[in-house]
Short mmCIF file of C-alpha atoms in Angstrom, two decimals:
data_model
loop_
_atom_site.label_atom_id
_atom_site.label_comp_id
_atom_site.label_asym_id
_atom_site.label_seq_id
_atom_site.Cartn_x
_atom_site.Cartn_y
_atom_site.Cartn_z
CA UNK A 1 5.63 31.17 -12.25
CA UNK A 2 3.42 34.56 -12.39
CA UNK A 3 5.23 37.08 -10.88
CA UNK A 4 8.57 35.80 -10.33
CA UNK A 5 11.80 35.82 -11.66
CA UNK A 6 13.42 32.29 -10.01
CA UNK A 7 11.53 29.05 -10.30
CA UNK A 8 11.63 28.52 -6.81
CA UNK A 9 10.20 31.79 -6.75
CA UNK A 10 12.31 32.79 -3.20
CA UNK A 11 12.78 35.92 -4.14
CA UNK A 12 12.45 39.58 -1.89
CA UNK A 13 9.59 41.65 -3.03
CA UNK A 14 9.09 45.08 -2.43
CA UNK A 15 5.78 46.48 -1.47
CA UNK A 16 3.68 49.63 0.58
CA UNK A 17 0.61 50.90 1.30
CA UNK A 18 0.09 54.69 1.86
CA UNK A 19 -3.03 56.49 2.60
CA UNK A 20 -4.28 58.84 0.10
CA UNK A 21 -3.60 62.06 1.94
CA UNK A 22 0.48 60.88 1.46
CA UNK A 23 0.63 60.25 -2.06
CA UNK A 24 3.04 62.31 -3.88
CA UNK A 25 4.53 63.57 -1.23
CA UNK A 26 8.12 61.30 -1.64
CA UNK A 27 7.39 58.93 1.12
CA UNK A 28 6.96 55.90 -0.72
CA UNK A 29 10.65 56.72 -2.40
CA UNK A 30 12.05 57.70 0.85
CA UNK A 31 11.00 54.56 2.33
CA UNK A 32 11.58 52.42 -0.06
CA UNK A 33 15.13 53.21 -0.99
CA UNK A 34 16.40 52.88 2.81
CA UNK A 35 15.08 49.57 2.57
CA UNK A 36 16.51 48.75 -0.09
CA UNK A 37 19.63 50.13 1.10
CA UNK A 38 19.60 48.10 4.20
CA UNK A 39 18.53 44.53 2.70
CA UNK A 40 21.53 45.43 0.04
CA UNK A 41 24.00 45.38 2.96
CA UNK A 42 22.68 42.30 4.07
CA UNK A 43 22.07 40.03 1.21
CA UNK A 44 23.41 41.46 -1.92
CA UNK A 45 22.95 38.96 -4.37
CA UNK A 46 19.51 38.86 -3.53
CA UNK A 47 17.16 39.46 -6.53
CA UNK A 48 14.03 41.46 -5.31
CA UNK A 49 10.40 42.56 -7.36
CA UNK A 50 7.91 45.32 -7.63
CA UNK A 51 4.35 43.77 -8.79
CA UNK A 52 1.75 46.43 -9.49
CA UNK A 53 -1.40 47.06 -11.24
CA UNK A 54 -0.07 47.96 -14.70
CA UNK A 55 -2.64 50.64 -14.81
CA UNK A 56 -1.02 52.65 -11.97
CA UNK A 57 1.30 54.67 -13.47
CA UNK A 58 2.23 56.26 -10.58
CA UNK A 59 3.65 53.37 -8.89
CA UNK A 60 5.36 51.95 -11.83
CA UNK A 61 7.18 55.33 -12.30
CA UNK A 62 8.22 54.70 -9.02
CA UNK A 63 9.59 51.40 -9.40
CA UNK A 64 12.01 53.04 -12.13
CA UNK A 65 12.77 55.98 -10.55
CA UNK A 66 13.89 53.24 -8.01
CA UNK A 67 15.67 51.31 -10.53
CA UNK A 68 13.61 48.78 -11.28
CA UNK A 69 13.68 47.11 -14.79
CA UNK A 70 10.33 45.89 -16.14
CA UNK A 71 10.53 42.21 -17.23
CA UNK A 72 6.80 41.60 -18.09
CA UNK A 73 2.88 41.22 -17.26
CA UNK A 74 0.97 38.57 -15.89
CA UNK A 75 -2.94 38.24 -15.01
CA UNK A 76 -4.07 38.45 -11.23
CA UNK A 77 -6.14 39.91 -9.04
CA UNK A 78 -8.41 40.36 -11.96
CA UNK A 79 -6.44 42.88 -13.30
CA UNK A 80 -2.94 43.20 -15.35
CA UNK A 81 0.02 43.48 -13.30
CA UNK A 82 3.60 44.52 -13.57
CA UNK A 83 6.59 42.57 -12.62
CA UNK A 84 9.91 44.56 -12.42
CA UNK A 85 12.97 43.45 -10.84
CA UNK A 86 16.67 44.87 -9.43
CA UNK A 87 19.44 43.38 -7.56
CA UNK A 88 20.05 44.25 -4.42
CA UNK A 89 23.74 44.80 -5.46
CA UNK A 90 23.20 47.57 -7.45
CA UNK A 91 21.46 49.56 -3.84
CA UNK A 92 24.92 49.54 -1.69
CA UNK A 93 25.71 52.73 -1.04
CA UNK A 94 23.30 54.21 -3.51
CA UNK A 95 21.83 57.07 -2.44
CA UNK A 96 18.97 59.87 -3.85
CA UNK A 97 21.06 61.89 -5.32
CA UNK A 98 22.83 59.00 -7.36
CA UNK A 99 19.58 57.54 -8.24
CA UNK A 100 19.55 54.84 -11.36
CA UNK A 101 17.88 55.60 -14.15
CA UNK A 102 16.68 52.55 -15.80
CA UNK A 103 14.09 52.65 -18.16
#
């Protein structure tokens, strides 16, 4: 199934919104990892996903700053997206300054 990684397609998915004025400005990484963090502690076998727009760079440099590991494309939205995936295993007790760096 498009944009999944299980065929029951149960799996966590990451997403945010930010207005314009806060892009760049490490919110979206700040935010994102202490979610992470906290859904590790409580389900840690979990798998969870990034989709995005394969044409926004910025996000998808995001999603492997965060650790994310692309596993393909897939057409919606009328546009190409991005499906990346992590376990939620590998965000206990991670913190910014131990960040992965998955490629």
């Amino acid at each position: 199934m498009p944009g999944h990684v299980t065929e029951e397609g149960g799996e966590l998915e990451l997403t945010y919104l930010l207005r314009r004025g806060s892009w760049g400005a490490g919110l979206a990484f700040e935010a994102a990892s202490a979610a992470l963090r906290a859904a590790a502690d409580e389900l840690p076998d979990q798998p969870v996903l990034v989709v995005t727009q394969t044409a926004n760079e910025r996000s998808l440099k995001l999603a492997t700053r965060l650790g994310f590991q692309r596993m393909g494309t897939f057409e919606a939205h009328d546009a190409e997206q991005t499906l990346a995936v992590a376990n939620l295993h590998s965000f206990q007790a991670w913190s910014p300054l131990s960040r992965p760096t998955l490629e």
